[in-house]
XYZ file of C-alpha atoms in Angstrom:
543
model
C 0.000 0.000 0.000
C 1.372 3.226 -0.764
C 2.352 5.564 2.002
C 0.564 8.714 3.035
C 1.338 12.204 2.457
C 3.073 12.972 5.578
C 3.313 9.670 7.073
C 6.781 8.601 8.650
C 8.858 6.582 6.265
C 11.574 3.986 8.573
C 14.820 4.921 7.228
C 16.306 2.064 5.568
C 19.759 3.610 4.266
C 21.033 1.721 7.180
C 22.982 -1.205 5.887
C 21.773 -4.172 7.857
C 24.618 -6.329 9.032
C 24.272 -9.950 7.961
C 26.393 -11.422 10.849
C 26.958 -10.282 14.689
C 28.565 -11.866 17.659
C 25.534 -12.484 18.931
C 24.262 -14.433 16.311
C 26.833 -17.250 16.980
C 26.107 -17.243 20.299
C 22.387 -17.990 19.369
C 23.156 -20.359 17.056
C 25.248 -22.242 19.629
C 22.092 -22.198 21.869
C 19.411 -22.610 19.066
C 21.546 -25.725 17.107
C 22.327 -28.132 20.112
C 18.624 -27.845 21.173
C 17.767 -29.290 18.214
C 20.510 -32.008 18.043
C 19.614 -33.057 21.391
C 16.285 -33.747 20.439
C 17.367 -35.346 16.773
C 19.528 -37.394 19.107
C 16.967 -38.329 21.508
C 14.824 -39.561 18.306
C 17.233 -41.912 17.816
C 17.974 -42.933 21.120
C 14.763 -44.040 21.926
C 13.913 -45.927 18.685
C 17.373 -47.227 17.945
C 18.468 -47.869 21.362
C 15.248 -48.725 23.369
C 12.922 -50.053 20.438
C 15.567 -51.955 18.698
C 14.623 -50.004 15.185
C 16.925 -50.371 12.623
C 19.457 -47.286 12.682
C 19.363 -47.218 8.796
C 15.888 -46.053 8.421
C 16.518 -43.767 11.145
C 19.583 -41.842 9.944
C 18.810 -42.513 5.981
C 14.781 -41.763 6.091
C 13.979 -40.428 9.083
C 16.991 -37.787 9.517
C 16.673 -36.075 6.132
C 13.106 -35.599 6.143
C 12.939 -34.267 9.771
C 15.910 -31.876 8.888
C 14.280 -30.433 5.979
C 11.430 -28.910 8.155
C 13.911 -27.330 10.195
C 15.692 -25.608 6.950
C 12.717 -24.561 5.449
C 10.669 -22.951 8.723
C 14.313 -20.944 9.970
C 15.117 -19.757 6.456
C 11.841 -18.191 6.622
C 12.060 -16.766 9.727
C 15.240 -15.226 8.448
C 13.327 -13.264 5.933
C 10.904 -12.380 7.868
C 12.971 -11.120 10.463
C 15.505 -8.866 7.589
C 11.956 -7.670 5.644
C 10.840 -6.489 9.425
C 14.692 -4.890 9.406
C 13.662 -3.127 6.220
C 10.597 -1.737 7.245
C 10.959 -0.450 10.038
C 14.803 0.904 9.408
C 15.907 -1.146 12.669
C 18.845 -2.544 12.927
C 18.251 -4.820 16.068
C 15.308 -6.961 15.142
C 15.854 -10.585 16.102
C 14.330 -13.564 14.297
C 12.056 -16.128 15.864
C 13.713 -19.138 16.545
C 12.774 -22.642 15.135
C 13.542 -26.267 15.931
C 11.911 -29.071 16.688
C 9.333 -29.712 19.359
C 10.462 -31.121 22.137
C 7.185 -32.613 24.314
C 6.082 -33.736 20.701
C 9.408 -35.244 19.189
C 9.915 -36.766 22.396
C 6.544 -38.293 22.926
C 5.856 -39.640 19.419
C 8.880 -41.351 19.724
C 7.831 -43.440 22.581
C 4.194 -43.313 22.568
C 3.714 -43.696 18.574
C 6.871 -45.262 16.699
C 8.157 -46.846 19.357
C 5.152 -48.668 20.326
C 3.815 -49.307 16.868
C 7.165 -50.868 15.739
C 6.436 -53.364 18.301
C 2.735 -53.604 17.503
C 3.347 -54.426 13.964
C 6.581 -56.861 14.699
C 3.651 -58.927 17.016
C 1.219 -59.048 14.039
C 4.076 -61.282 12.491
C 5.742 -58.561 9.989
C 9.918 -58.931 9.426
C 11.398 -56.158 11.730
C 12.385 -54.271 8.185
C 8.842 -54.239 7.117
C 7.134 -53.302 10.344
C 10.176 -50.119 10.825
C 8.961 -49.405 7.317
C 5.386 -48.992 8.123
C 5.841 -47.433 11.163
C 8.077 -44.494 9.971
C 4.927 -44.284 7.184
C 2.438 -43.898 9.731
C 4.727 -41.072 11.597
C 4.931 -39.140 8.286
C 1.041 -39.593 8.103
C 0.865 -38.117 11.854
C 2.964 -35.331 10.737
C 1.427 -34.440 7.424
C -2.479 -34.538 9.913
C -0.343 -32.463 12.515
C 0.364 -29.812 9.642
C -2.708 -29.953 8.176
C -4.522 -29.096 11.563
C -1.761 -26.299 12.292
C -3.067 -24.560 8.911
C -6.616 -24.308 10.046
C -5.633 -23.096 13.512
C -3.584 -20.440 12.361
C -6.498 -18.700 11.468
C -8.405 -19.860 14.640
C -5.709 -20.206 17.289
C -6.591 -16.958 19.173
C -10.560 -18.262 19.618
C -9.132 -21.930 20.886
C -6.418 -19.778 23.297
C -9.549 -18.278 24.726
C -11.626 -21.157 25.276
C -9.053 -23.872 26.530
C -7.677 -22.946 29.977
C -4.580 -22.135 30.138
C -3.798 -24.809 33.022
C -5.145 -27.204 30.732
C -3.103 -26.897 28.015
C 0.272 -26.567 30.341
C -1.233 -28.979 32.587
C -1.117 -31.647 29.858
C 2.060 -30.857 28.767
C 3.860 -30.722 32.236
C 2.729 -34.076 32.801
C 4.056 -35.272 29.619
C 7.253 -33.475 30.673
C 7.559 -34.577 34.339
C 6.941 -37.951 33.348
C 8.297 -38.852 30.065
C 10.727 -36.598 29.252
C 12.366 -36.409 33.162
C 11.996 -39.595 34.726
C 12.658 -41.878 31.939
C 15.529 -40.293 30.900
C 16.461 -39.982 34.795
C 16.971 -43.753 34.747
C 19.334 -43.619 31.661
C 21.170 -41.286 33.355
C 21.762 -43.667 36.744
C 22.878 -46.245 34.449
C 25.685 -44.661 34.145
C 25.915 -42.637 36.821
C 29.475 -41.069 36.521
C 28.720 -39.493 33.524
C 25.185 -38.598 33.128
C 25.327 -37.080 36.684
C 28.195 -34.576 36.104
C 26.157 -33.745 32.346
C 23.229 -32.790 34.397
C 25.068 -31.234 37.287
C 26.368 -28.756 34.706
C 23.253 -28.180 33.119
C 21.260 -27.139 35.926
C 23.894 -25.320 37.175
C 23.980 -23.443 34.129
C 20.811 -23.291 33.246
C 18.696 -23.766 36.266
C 21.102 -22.030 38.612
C 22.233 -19.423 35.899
C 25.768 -20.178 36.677
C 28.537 -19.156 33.948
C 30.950 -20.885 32.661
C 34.130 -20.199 30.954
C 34.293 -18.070 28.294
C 30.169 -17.492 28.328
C 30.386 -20.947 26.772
C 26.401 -22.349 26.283
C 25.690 -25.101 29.383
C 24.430 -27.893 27.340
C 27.335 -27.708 25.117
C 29.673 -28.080 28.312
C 27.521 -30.706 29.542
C 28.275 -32.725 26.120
C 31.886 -31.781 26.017
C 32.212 -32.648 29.750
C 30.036 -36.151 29.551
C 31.146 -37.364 26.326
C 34.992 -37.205 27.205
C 34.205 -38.907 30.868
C 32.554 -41.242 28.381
C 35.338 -41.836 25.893
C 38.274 -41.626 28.790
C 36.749 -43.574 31.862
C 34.729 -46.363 29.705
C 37.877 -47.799 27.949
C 39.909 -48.453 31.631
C 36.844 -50.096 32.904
C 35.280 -47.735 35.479
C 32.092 -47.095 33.703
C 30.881 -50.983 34.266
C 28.812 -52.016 31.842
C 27.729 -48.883 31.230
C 30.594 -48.536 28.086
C 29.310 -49.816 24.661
C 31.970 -49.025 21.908
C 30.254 -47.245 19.206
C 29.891 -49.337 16.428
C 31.799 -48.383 12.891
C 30.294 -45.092 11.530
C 28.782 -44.489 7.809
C 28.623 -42.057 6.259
C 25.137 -41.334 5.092
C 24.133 -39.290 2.058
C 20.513 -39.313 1.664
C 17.973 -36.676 0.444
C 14.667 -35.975 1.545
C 12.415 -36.662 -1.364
C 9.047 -36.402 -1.310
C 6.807 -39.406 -1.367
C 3.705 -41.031 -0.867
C 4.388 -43.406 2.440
C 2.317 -40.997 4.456
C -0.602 -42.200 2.275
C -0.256 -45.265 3.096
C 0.347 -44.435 6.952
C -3.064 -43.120 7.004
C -4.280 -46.464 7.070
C -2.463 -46.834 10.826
C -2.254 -43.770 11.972
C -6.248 -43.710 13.494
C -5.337 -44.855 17.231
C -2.642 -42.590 17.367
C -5.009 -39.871 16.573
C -5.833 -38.902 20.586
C -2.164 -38.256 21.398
C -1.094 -36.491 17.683
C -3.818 -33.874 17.537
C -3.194 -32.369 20.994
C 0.644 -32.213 20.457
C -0.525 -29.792 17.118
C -3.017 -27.917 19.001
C -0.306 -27.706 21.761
C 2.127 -26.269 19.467
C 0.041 -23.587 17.788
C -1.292 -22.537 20.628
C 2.618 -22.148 22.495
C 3.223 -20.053 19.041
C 0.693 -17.879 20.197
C 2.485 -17.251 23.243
C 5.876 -17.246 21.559
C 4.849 -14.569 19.451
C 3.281 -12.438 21.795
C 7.084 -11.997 24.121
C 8.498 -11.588 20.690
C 5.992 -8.526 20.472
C 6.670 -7.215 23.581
C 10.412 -7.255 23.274
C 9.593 -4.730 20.128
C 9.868 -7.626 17.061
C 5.957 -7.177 15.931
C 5.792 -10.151 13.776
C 2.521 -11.596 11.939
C 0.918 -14.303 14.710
C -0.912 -15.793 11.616
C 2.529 -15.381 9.173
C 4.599 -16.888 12.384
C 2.337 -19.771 12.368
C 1.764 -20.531 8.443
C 5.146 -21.147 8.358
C 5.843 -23.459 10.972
C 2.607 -25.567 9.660
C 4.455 -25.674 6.277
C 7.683 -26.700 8.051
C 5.738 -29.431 9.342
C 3.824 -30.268 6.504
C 6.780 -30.600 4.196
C 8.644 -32.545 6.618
C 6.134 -35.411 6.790
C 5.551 -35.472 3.060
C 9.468 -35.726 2.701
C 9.658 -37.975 5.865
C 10.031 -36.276 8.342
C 8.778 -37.904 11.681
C 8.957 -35.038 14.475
C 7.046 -31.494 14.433
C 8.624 -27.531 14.337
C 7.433 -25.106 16.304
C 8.750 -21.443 17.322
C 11.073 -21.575 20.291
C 9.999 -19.927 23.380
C 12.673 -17.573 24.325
C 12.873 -14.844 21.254
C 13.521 -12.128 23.839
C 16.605 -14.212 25.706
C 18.084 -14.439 21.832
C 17.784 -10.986 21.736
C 19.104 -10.139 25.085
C 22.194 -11.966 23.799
C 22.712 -9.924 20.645
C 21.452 -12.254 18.025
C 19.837 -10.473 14.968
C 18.529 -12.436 11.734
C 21.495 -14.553 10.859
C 22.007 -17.299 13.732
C 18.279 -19.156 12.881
C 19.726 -18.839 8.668
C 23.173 -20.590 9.968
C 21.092 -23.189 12.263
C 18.860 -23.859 9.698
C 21.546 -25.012 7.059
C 24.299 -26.680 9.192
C 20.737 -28.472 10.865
C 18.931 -29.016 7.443
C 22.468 -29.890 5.520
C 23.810 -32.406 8.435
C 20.191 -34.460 7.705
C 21.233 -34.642 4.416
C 25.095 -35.110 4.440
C 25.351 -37.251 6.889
C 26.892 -35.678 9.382
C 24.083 -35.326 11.936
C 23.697 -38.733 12.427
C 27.482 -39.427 12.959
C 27.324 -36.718 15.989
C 24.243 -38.374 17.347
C 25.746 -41.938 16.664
C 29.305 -40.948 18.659
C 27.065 -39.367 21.462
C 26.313 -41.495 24.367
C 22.887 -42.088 25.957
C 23.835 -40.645 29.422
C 25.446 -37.681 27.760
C 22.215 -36.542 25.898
C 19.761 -37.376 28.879
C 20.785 -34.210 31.019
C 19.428 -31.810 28.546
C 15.751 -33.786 27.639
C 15.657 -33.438 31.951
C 16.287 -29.965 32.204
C 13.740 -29.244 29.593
C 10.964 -31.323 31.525
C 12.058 -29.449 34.679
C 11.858 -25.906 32.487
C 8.022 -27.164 31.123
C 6.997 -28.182 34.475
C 8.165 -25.131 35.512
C 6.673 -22.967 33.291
C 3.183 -24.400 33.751
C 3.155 -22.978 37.494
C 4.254 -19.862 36.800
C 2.448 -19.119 33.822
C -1.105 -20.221 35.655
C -2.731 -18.392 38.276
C -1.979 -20.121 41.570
C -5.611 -20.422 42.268
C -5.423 -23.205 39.311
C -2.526 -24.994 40.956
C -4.454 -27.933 42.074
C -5.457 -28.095 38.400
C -2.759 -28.356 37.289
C -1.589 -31.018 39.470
C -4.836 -33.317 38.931
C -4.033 -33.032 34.973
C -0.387 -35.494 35.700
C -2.576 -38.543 36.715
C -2.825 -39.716 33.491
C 0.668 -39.273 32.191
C 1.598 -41.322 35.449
C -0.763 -43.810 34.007
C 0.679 -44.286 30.771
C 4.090 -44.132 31.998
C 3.100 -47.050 34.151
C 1.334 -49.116 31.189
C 4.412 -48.586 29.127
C 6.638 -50.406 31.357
C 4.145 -52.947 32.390
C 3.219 -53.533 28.899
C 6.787 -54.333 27.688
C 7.343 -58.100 27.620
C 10.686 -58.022 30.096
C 8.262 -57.147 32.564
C 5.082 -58.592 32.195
C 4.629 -61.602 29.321
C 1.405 -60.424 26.966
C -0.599 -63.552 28.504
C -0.141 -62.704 31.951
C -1.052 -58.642 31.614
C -3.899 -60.123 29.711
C -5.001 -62.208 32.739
C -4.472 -59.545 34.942
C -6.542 -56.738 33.260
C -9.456 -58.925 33.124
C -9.321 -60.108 36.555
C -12.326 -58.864 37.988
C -12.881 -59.297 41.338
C -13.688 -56.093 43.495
C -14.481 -53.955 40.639
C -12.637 -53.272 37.512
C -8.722 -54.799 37.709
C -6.028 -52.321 38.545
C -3.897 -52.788 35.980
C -7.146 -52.399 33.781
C -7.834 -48.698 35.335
C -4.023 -47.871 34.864
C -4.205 -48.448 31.203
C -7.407 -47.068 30.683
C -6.440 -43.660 32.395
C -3.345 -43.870 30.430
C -5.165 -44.273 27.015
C -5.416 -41.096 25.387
C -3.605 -39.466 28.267
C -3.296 -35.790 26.966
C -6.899 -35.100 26.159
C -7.681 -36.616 29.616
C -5.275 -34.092 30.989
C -7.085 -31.314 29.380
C -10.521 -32.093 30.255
C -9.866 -32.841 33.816
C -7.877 -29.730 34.337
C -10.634 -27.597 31.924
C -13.237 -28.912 34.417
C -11.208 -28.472 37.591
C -10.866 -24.547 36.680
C -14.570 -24.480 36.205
C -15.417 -25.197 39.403
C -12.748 -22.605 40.634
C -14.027 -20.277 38.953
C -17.730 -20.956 40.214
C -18.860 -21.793 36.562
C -20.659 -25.412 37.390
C -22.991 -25.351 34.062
C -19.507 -25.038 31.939
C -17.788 -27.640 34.300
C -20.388 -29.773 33.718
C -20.693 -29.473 29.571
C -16.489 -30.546 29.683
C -17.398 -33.744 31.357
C -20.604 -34.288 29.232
C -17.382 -33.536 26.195
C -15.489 -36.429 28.589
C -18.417 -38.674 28.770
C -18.840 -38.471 24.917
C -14.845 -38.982 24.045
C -14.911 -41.948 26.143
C -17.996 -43.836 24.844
C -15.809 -43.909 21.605
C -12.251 -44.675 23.094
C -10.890 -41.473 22.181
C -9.881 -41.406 25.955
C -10.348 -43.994 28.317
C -9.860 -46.537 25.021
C -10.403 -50.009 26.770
C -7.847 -51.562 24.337
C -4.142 -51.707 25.097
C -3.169 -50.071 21.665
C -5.606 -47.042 22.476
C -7.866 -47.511 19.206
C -10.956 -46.025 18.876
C -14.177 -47.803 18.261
C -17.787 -48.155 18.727
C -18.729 -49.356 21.928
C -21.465 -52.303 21.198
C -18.690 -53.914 19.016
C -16.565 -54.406 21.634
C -16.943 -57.684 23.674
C -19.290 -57.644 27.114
C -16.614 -56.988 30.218
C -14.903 -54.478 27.814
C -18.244 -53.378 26.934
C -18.939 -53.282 30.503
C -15.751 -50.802 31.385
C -16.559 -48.466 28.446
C -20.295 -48.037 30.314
C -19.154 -47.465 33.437
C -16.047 -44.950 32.708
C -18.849 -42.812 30.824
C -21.130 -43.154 33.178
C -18.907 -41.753 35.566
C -18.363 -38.730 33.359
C -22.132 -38.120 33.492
C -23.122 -38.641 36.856
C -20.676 -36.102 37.973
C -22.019 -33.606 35.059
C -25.674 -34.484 36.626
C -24.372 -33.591 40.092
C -22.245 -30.028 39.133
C -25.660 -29.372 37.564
C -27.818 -29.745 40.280
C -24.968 -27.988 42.533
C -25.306 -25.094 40.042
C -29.357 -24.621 40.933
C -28.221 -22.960 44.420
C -27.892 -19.588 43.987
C -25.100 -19.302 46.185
C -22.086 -16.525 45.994
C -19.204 -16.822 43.384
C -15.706 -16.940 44.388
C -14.505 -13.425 45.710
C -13.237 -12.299 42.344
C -10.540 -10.297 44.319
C -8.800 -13.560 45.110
C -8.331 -14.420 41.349
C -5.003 -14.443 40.764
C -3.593 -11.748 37.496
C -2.509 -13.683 34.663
């Protein structure tokens, strides 16, 4: 549009620098976040799952890279076209990388898990990795999808989900999945997982400083990979030492293809745990954006979210198997002097490495305990957040929404043959006696686990807030998702279904889960027919 007579012009004969110090410094911070969580990929299907590393590195790497490319190289020129037009010299760009909750819990709650469920339906363990990294590139492509709609919608959904609902959710994911299980990798080998995370909380918990301003998780790896290397060889790490096996180099571009098609097919009972983790992410852009704006970098919300969707999009159709999303944290990159060039220099040593090769031999030469320190700090840092960032009146909210991560935590391990053989965890959730088995409740609160967490803290801030009718209408939401298995599913793999196909005691649980749903809705709505006195609205806690 052209300008007005007499409107300020920016001046733009300032010649915007393409590289600061700053700018390495953020793209010290901004690149190991997102090989830490590359490398966790590939820890936990490689190294806990047993998937073959080929696929990994050679289909899975490339694919997952690419997204990363494309959304920072945007970002870049978003950030230098804000530059231009408002004749600034000290706009910073919004970070990018991959999503940790999300990257971290499709890996063990949808590949992981579905490698094994196809390898028990009798496929060859090449042909059931194959499927399964199809049916994470159909998660992704439905993941960007959905993030393309919400762009435009995201602000209504921010309004109407509460906000200790959505954090709620994802704390408990964090706590529980990305803290404690990588806890116990870490006491494996306690030596040198326990010094990684000493200097990571130190740094970044503590806000200690190291040497030379050097980045914490950087140290940590330095630190815990030589301990690794050094101690392991002599014998003091126990068992703890695995050689690294000889390294390939892998050249391998991210084509696009049709496997997510086929994908689609599997992806169904995956569906209550992959929409929430795209909701979660476009609504956390939301936020993102907003501290970008109030650190003075007024950026597009609907432009800042397009983008990532496309990331994401692209990434699944080129097989990619783990979501973008815009790093909280745009004002700390700023703080530190970065500009628009450290997300262009992350996104092509990140998006090259995929396709080079050389990604995968960091994340190959990087131990398990080295790499666990970082994937706890960040569960401590969501956990965290979804305190402070809630009114403390919702606290107990909050806390009532980790029940169900704790229950699928629990029916992962007890699920996994080492523990519990399939026949007797069959005979166990069927036994009966005194009401519905335990092990039969733990897997059935577990089942569709983030939704759960969202309803149950949505309805807990109802009542807070006084507002019994809307309390109420959530569980009548609950009752419905559960007569279908979209929560609650009574089967271990958490498919959905209709509930008179399933067979009478299963039948039976479905019934009785739902009913529970409405018989609390009944009461709240009865409780709301007193015409009692609200909660003193000067005790609700500023936002």
């Amino acid at each position: 549009m052209p300008a007005q007579v007499g409107a300020s012009v920016p001046s733009t004969n300032r010649r915007l620098r393409w590289l600061t110090a700053g700018d390495i410094n953020g793209f010290l911070g901004l690149v190991v976040d997102n090989l830490s969580i590359m490398a966790f990929i590939a820890m936990a299907l490689v190294g806990l799952f047993g998937f073959p590393a080929d696929l990994v590195y050679d289909k899975m790497f490339p694919g997952t890279a690419l997204g990363v490319l494309i959304g920072n190289l945007a970002y870049t020129l978003m950030a230098r076209r804000l530059a231009r037009q408002t004749g600034r010299d000290d706009v910073t760009a919004m970070p990018l990388g991959l999503d940790a909750p999300s990257s971290i819990g499709l890996a063990l709650l949808l590949l992981g898990p579905a490698f094994v469920h196809f390898k028990q339906m009798g496929m060859a363990p090449d042909a059931a990795a194959l499927l399964t990294w199809h049916t994470g590139m159909a998660a992704m492509v439905l993941m960007g999808l959905m993030k393309f709609v919400l762009a435009f919608a995201g602000p209504w959904v921010q309004r109407k989900v509460p906000r200790a609902g959505l954090l709620g959710s994802i704390a408990g994911i964090a706590l529980v999945l990305m803290g404690f299980l990588p806890l116990l990798e870490i006491l494996k080998v306690p030596v040198v997982g326990f010094t990684g995370l000493g200097i990571v909380l130190y740094a970044l918990v503590a806000r200690g400083r190291l040497p030379f301003g050097l980045p914490g998780v950087l140290v940590a790896f330095i630190a815990g990979t030589a301990l690794y290397y050094v101690l392991g060889p002599l014998g003091w790490l126990g068992t703890g030492y695995q050689p690294h096996a000889d390294l390939q180099w892998r050249l391998a571009l991210p084509l696009p293809g049709m496997g997510w098609w086929q994908g689609m097919a599997y992806v169904g009972p995956y569906l209550p745990l992959v929409l929430p983790f795209g909701l979660l992410v476009v609504v956390g852009g939301i936020n993102v954006n907003e501290s970008a704006r109030a650190s003075g970098d007024d950026y597009s919300t609907r432009d800042i979210l397009l983008v990532e969707a496309a990331a994401t999009l692209i990434a699944g159709i080129c097989g990619g198997v783990a979501q973008t999303t815009p790093y909280i944290g745009q004002p700390s990159y700023k703080a530190m002097g970065a500009r628009t060039s450290y997300t262009l220099i992350t996104g092509l040593i990140i998006g090259l490495g995929g396709m080079l090769g050389y990604l995968s031999t960091i994340v190959e030469l990087l131990p398990l305990s080295v790499l666990a320190p970082i994937l706890v700090f960040v569960a401590i840092g969501i956990t965290t957040q979804s305190f402070e960032a809630t009114p403390s009146r919702y606290a107990g909210a909050v806390v009532f929404s980790f029940f169900p991560p704790i229950a699928r935590m629990l029916t992962l391990k007890l699920s996994d043959p080492t523990y519990l053989s399939p026949e007797r965890f069959a005979a166990l959730f069927h036994t009966g006696a005194g009401g519905i088995s335990e092990l039969a409740v733990v897997t059935v609160l577990g089942n569709g686990f983030i939704i759960t967490s969202m309803i149950w803290a949505s309805f807990v801030v109802a009542m807070i807030d006084g507002r019994l009718g809307r309390a109420a209408l959530i569980l009548l939401l609950g009752a419905l998702l559960t007569a279908c298995g979209i929560i609650h599913s009574v089967l271990l793999s958490g498919g959905v279904y209709l509930p008179w196909s399933l067979p009478a005691d299963m039948r039976s649980m479905v019934w009785q889960f739902t009913g529970a749903y409405v018989v609390l809705a009944v009461v709240l709505l009865l409780l709301s027919l007193r015409r009692g006195p609200r909660p003193d609205e000067s005790l609700v806690d500023p936002v």
